[in-house]
Amino acid sequence: MDNSLRGRTVVVTGGTRGVGAGIARAFAVAGAQVLACARRPPEQPLDGVEFTPLDLRDPPAVRAFFDALPRVDVLVNNAGGTPYRRLADADAERHARVIELNLVTPLTASLAAYEHLKRNRGAVVMIGSVSGSRPSPGSAAYGAAKAGLENLARSMAVEWAPEVRVNTLVVGMVRTELAHLHYGGQDGVDAVSRTVPLGRLAAPSDVGAAAVFLASDAARYISGASLLVHGGGERPAFLDAATANKED
């Protein structure tokens, strides 16, 4: 067991399922005291992870949550997400709620945790997305929010240095319990996996391991960085469309 984070307190927003649960488990294995906050509890308790109900879109509640904690060493801003929704199929207010969840709530949580993090020379890990750096049809507001989140993290890293390190994990496609909603059944998952150079979707534990690294002393000189966790990205479509250099 990696005990590099033993004695440290880690807050993982949205840490009850999918990627968030994978992150929370990874920090627990690394020896940290892990607090997961979300609107709903996990379907099954996570070993070594304490759950607190919290609506991250309620700034006074978020401030009260962090004020009540004795210490915070690491904040992982994971809460977020979006349904598939084309721009013209919803009004601006609905898209604005997606931006609020994926951009404003990480800022709210970071500000609420700041004094703890500054006191303990802590770290913030933003969970970004490849959607923030490429076209994201069907989730345009989400992609815009994730682009903003990465920029926010870079500015935060400068403003809060040297006491607090801030980095972003730029996450690609992940196989979670909700993967079928995005990719279809097993055939869809397999087909999408073939577009990834490493040949598979990420597991939540892959993202968790990267988050632990960025929060640990092994990354003590890394701040304002964006770490790609996407299996090599996406195979360029033109390679399959081109007729030159095809193998017989």
C-alpha positions as a LaTeX table, in Angstrom:
\begin{tabular}{lrrr}
\hline
Residue & $x$ (\AA) & $y$ (\AA) & $z$ (\AA) \\
\hline
Met1 & 0.00 & 0.00 & 0.00 \\
Asp2 & 1.19 & 3.48 & $-0.86$ \\
Asn3 & 1.01 & 5.49 & 2.37 \\
Ser4 & 2.44 & 8.71 & 0.92 \\
Leu5 & $-0.70$ & 10.63 & 1.91 \\
Arg6 & $-1.12$ & 9.17 & 5.39 \\
Gly7 & $-2.34$ & 11.79 & 7.85 \\
Arg8 & $-3.72$ & 14.09 & 5.17 \\
Thr9 & $-7.37$ & 14.96 & 4.71 \\
Val10 & $-8.73$ & 14.81 & 1.16 \\
Val11 & $-12.11$ & 16.14 & 0.01 \\
Val12 & $-13.48$ & 14.67 & $-3.22$ \\
Thr13 & $-16.54$ & 16.39 & $-4.63$ \\
Gly14 & $-18.94$ & 14.07 & $-6.40$ \\
Gly15 & $-16.94$ & 11.20 & $-4.91$ \\
Thr16 & $-19.71$ & 8.63 & $-4.66$ \\
Arg17 & $-19.81$ & 6.90 & $-8.04$ \\
Gly18 & $-17.97$ & 6.53 & $-11.32$ \\
Val19 & $-14.78$ & 8.55 & $-11.64$ \\
Gly20 & $-15.34$ & 10.22 & $-8.28$ \\
Ala21 & $-15.58$ & 6.90 & $-6.47$ \\
Gly22 & $-12.42$ & 5.72 & $-8.20$ \\
Ile23 & $-10.61$ & 8.84 & $-7.03$ \\
Ala24 & $-11.89$ & 8.49 & $-3.47$ \\
Arg25 & $-10.81$ & 4.83 & $-3.30$ \\
Ala26 & $-7.34$ & 5.67 & $-4.61$ \\
Phe27 & $-6.77$ & 8.28 & $-1.91$ \\
Ala28 & $-8.05$ & 5.90 & 0.77 \\
Val29 & $-5.58$ & 3.24 & $-0.41$ \\
Ala30 & $-2.83$ & 5.89 & $-0.25$ \\
Gly31 & $-3.56$ & 6.30 & 3.45 \\
Ala32 & $-5.49$ & 9.58 & 3.42 \\
Gln33 & $-8.60$ & 10.41 & 5.39 \\
Val34 & $-11.12$ & 10.82 & 2.57 \\
Leu35 & $-14.35$ & 12.81 & 2.66 \\
Ala36 & $-16.71$ & 12.49 & $-0.30$ \\
Cys37 & $-19.47$ & 15.05 & $-0.73$ \\
Ala38 & $-22.38$ & 14.91 & $-3.15$ \\
Arg39 & $-26.11$ & 15.40 & $-3.19$ \\
Arg40 & $-26.82$ & 11.68 & $-2.91$ \\
Pro41 & $-25.00$ & 8.97 & $-0.94$ \\
Pro42 & $-23.23$ & 6.10 & $-2.71$ \\
Glu43 & $-25.34$ & 3.05 & $-3.47$ \\
Gln44 & $-22.83$ & 1.05 & $-1.46$ \\
Pro45 & $-20.45$ & 2.54 & 1.14 \\
Leu46 & $-16.86$ & 2.96 & $-0.04$ \\
Asp47 & $-14.23$ & 1.46 & 2.25 \\
Gly48 & $-12.24$ & 4.15 & 3.99 \\
Val49 & $-14.40$ & 6.98 & 2.63 \\
Glu50 & $-16.71$ & 9.15 & 4.73 \\
Phe51 & $-19.77$ & 10.62 & 3.00 \\
Thr52 & $-21.35$ & 14.02 & 3.66 \\
Pro53 & $-24.44$ & 15.21 & 1.75 \\
Leu54 & $-23.79$ & 18.57 & 0.09 \\
Asp55 & $-25.26$ & 20.53 & $-2.79$ \\
Leu56 & $-22.20$ & 22.18 & $-4.31$ \\
Arg57 & $-24.43$ & 24.71 & $-6.08$ \\
Asp58 & $-25.31$ & 26.22 & $-2.67$ \\
Pro59 & $-22.35$ & 28.50 & $-1.80$ \\
Pro60 & $-23.38$ & 29.14 & 1.85 \\
Ala61 & $-23.69$ & 25.38 & 2.42 \\
Val62 & $-20.30$ & 24.78 & 0.78 \\
Arg63 & $-18.66$ & 27.42 & 2.98 \\
Ala64 & $-20.28$ & 25.96 & 6.10 \\
Phe65 & $-19.07$ & 22.47 & 5.15 \\
Phe66 & $-15.43$ & 23.53 & 4.81 \\
Asp67 & $-15.54$ & 25.84 & 7.83 \\
Ala68 & $-16.61$ & 22.89 & 9.98 \\
Leu69 & $-13.69$ & 20.72 & 8.94 \\
Pro70 & $-10.62$ & 20.65 & 11.20 \\
Arg71 & $-8.26$ & 20.53 & 8.21 \\
Val72 & $-8.09$ & 20.02 & 4.45 \\
Asp73 & $-4.88$ & 19.10 & 2.64 \\
Val74 & $-6.22$ & 18.19 & $-0.79$ \\
Leu75 & $-9.34$ & 19.21 & $-2.70$ \\
Val76 & $-10.34$ & 17.21 & $-5.76$ \\
Asn77 & $-12.98$ & 19.07 & $-7.78$ \\
Asn78 & $-14.63$ & 16.15 & $-9.54$ \\
Ala79 & $-18.36$ & 16.93 & $-9.36$ \\
Gly80 & $-19.83$ & 17.67 & $-12.77$ \\
Gly81 & $-21.23$ & 16.12 & $-15.89$ \\
Thr82 & $-23.92$ & 16.73 & $-18.48$ \\
Pro83 & $-26.61$ & 14.91 & $-20.42$ \\
Tyr84 & $-26.42$ & 14.74 & $-24.20$ \\
Arg85 & $-28.12$ & 17.93 & $-25.39$ \\
Arg86 & $-27.63$ & 19.82 & $-28.65$ \\
Leu87 & $-27.40$ & 23.58 & $-28.31$ \\
Ala88 & $-30.61$ & 24.40 & $-30.17$ \\
Asp89 & $-32.59$ & 21.82 & $-28.20$ \\
Ala90 & $-32.51$ & 23.83 & $-24.95$ \\
Asp91 & $-32.62$ & 27.43 & $-23.82$ \\
Ala92 & $-29.62$ & 29.36 & $-22.57$ \\
Glu93 & $-30.69$ & 29.00 & $-18.95$ \\
Arg94 & $-30.45$ & 25.21 & $-19.14$ \\
His95 & $-26.99$ & 25.37 & $-20.70$ \\
Ala96 & $-25.98$ & 27.90 & $-18.04$ \\
Arg97 & $-26.77$ & 25.34 & $-15.33$ \\
Val98 & $-24.29$ & 22.95 & $-16.94$ \\
Ile99 & $-21.64$ & 25.67 & $-16.87$ \\
Glu100 & $-22.49$ & 26.46 & $-13.25$ \\
Leu101 & $-22.05$ & 22.83 & $-12.18$ \\
Asn102 & $-18.81$ & 22.26 & $-14.09$ \\
Leu103 & $-17.09$ & 25.62 & $-13.66$ \\
Val104 & $-18.65$ & 27.73 & $-10.91$ \\
Thr105 & $-18.96$ & 24.97 & $-8.30$ \\
Pro106 & $-15.24$ & 24.06 & $-8.47$ \\
Leu107 & $-14.45$ & 27.73 & $-7.93$ \\
Thr108 & $-16.90$ & 27.87 & $-5.02$ \\
Ala109 & $-15.36$ & 24.82 & $-3.36$ \\
Ser110 & $-11.79$ & 26.01 & $-3.95$ \\
Leu111 & $-12.47$ & 29.40 & $-2.38$ \\
Ala112 & $-14.21$ & 27.76 & 0.58 \\
Ala113 & $-11.23$ & 25.44 & 1.13 \\
Tyr114 & $-8.55$ & 28.06 & 0.48 \\
Glu115 & $-7.62$ & 28.94 & 4.08 \\
His116 & $-7.24$ & 25.25 & 4.96 \\
Leu117 & $-5.14$ & 24.60 & 1.88 \\
Lys118 & $-2.95$ & 27.66 & 2.42 \\
Arg119 & $-2.33$ & 26.73 & 6.06 \\
Asn120 & $-1.32$ & 23.18 & 5.17 \\
Arg121 & 0.49 & 23.95 & 1.89 \\
Gly122 & $-2.06$ & 21.78 & 0.14 \\
Ala123 & $-3.13$ & 20.97 & $-3.38$ \\
Val124 & $-6.15$ & 21.31 & $-5.64$ \\
Val125 & $-6.79$ & 18.80 & $-8.40$ \\
Met126 & $-9.34$ & 19.83 & $-11.02$ \\
Ile127 & $-10.98$ & 17.04 & $-13.01$ \\
Gly128 & $-11.07$ & 18.41 & $-16.52$ \\
Ser129 & $-11.96$ & 16.77 & $-19.81$ \\
Val130 & $-10.72$ & 16.39 & $-23.36$ \\
Ser131 & $-14.06$ & 18.01 & $-24.24$ \\
Gly132 & $-12.49$ & 21.30 & $-23.17$ \\
Ser133 & $-9.94$ & 21.23 & $-25.98$ \\
Arg134 & $-11.88$ & 19.81 & $-28.94$ \\
Pro135 & $-15.33$ & 20.25 & $-30.47$ \\
Ser136 & $-17.94$ & 18.72 & $-28.21$ \\
Pro137 & $-21.22$ & 18.40 & $-30.15$ \\
Gly138 & $-24.05$ & 17.40 & $-27.87$ \\
Ser139 & $-22.20$ & 18.69 & $-24.83$ \\
Ala140 & $-21.00$ & 22.11 & $-25.96$ \\
Ala141 & $-21.74$ & 23.91 & $-22.69$ \\
Tyr142 & $-19.88$ & 21.18 & $-20.81$ \\
Gly143 & $-16.88$ & 21.50 & $-23.12$ \\
Ala144 & $-16.87$ & 25.27 & $-22.69$ \\
Ala145 & $-17.00$ & 24.88 & $-18.91$ \\
Lys146 & $-14.11$ & 22.40 & $-18.90$ \\
Ala147 & $-12.04$ & 24.75 & $-21.07$ \\
Gly148 & $-12.71$ & 27.48 & $-18.53$ \\
Leu149 & $-11.87$ & 25.16 & $-15.65$ \\
Glu150 & $-8.41$ & 24.43 & $-17.05$ \\
Asn151 & $-7.73$ & 28.15 & $-17.48$ \\
Leu152 & $-9.07$ & 28.86 & $-13.99$ \\
Ala153 & $-6.68$ & 26.27 & $-12.56$ \\
Arg154 & $-3.68$ & 27.88 & $-14.27$ \\
Ser155 & $-4.58$ & 31.33 & $-12.92$ \\
Met156 & $-5.31$ & 29.90 & $-9.48$ \\
Ala157 & $-1.93$ & 28.16 & $-9.48$ \\
Val158 & $-0.19$ & 31.52 & $-9.98$ \\
Glu159 & $-2.31$ & 33.49 & $-7.52$ \\
Trp160 & $-2.10$ & 30.90 & $-4.75$ \\
Ala161 & 1.58 & 29.99 & $-5.11$ \\
Pro162 & 3.71 & 29.04 & $-3.32$ \\
Glu163 & 1.39 & 27.79 & $-0.57$ \\
Val164 & $-1.12$ & 25.92 & $-2.77$ \\
Arg165 & $-0.46$ & 23.84 & $-5.88$ \\
Val166 & $-3.24$ & 23.62 & $-8.48$ \\
Asn167 & $-3.31$ & 21.19 & $-11.40$ \\
Thr168 & $-5.80$ & 19.69 & $-13.85$ \\
Leu169 & $-6.36$ & 16.12 & $-14.96$ \\
Val170 & $-7.59$ & 16.25 & $-18.56$ \\
Val171 & $-9.61$ & 13.05 & $-18.67$ \\
Gly172 & $-10.67$ & 11.16 & $-21.77$ \\
Met173 & $-13.35$ & 8.49 & $-22.07$ \\
Val174 & $-13.93$ & 6.46 & $-18.93$ \\
Arg175 & $-15.78$ & 3.20 & $-18.49$ \\
Thr176 & $-18.19$ & 3.71 & $-15.58$ \\
Glu177 & $-21.58$ & 2.31 & $-14.63$ \\
Leu178 & $-23.11$ & 4.98 & $-16.90$ \\
Ala179 & $-20.93$ & 4.26 & $-19.94$ \\
His180 & $-23.84$ & 2.65 & $-21.80$ \\
Leu181 & $-25.65$ & 6.01 & $-21.87$ \\
His182 & $-22.81$ & 7.49 & $-23.91$ \\
Tyr183 & $-21.50$ & 4.56 & $-25.94$ \\
Gly184 & $-24.28$ & 1.95 & $-26.00$ \\
Gly185 & $-23.90$ & $-1.68$ & $-24.98$ \\
Gln186 & $-20.76$ & $-3.82$ & $-25.01$ \\
Asp187 & $-20.48$ & $-3.60$ & $-28.80$ \\
Gly188 & $-20.51$ & 0.20 & $-28.58$ \\
Val189 & $-17.92$ & 0.22 & $-25.80$ \\
Asp190 & $-15.69$ & $-2.11$ & $-27.79$ \\
Ala191 & $-16.01$ & 0.01 & $-30.93$ \\
Val192 & $-15.21$ & 3.21 & $-29.08$ \\
Ser193 & $-12.27$ & 1.52 & $-27.32$ \\
Arg194 & $-10.73$ & 0.78 & $-30.69$ \\
Thr195 & $-10.47$ & 4.53 & $-31.36$ \\
Val196 & $-8.13$ & 4.92 & $-28.36$ \\
Pro197 & $-4.44$ & 4.18 & $-29.02$ \\
Leu198 & $-4.13$ & 2.13 & $-25.81$ \\
Gly199 & $-7.12$ & 0.07 & $-26.92$ \\
Arg200 & $-9.48$ & 0.61 & $-24.01$ \\
Leu201 & $-11.44$ & 3.21 & $-22.09$ \\
Ala202 & $-9.97$ & 4.43 & $-18.83$ \\
Ala203 & $-11.04$ & 2.81 & $-15.59$ \\
Pro204 & $-11.95$ & 5.12 & $-12.68$ \\
Ser205 & $-8.89$ & 3.74 & $-10.90$ \\
Asp206 & $-6.66$ & 5.12 & $-13.68$ \\
Val207 & $-7.94$ & 8.62 & $-12.96$ \\
Gly208 & $-7.62$ & 8.01 & $-9.22$ \\
Ala209 & $-3.96$ & 7.02 & $-9.52$ \\
Ala210 & $-3.20$ & 10.18 & $-11.49$ \\
Ala211 & $-5.01$ & 12.35 & $-8.93$ \\
Val212 & $-3.05$ & 10.78 & $-6.07$ \\
Phe213 & 0.19 & 11.49 & $-7.94$ \\
Leu214 & $-0.63$ & 15.18 & $-8.47$ \\
Ala215 & $-1.60$ & 15.57 & $-4.80$ \\
Ser216 & 1.47 & 13.77 & $-3.47$ \\
Asp217 & 4.96 & 14.99 & $-2.66$ \\
Ala218 & 6.16 & 13.26 & $-5.83$ \\
Ala219 & 4.53 & 16.19 & $-7.70$ \\
Arg220 & 5.74 & 18.88 & $-5.30$ \\
Tyr221 & 7.22 & 20.96 & $-8.14$ \\
Ile222 & 4.23 & 20.56 & $-10.45$ \\
Ser223 & 1.67 & 23.37 & $-10.43$ \\
Gly224 & $-0.40$ & 25.02 & $-13.14$ \\
Ala225 & $-0.05$ & 21.87 & $-15.24$ \\
Ser226 & $-2.55$ & 19.82 & $-17.24$ \\
Leu227 & $-1.95$ & 16.06 & $-17.20$ \\
Leu228 & $-3.59$ & 14.15 & $-20.05$ \\
Val229 & $-5.25$ & 10.93 & $-18.91$ \\
His230 & $-6.75$ & 9.78 & $-22.20$ \\
Gly231 & $-4.93$ & 6.66 & $-23.34$ \\
Gly232 & $-3.10$ & 8.48 & $-26.10$ \\
Gly233 & $-6.09$ & 10.49 & $-27.28$ \\
Glu234 & $-8.09$ & 9.58 & $-30.36$ \\
Arg235 & $-6.80$ & 7.94 & $-33.51$ \\
Pro236 & $-7.05$ & 10.61 & $-36.25$ \\
Ala237 & $-10.00$ & 9.81 & $-38.53$ \\
Phe238 & $-8.03$ & 10.69 & $-41.67$ \\
Leu239 & $-5.74$ & 7.69 & $-41.10$ \\
Asp240 & $-8.64$ & 5.33 & $-41.71$ \\
Ala241 & $-10.09$ & 7.43 & $-44.54$ \\
Ala242 & $-6.88$ & 7.86 & $-46.53$ \\
Thr243 & $-6.11$ & 5.37 & $-49.30$ \\
Ala244 & $-2.33$ & 5.86 & $-49.26$ \\
Asn245 & $-0.02$ & 3.58 & $-47.28$ \\
Lys246 & $-2.69$ & 0.97 & $-46.68$ \\
Glu247 & $-1.46$ & $-2.48$ & $-45.74$ \\
Asp248 & $-2.54$ & $-5.30$ & $-48.06$ \\
\hline
\end{tabular}
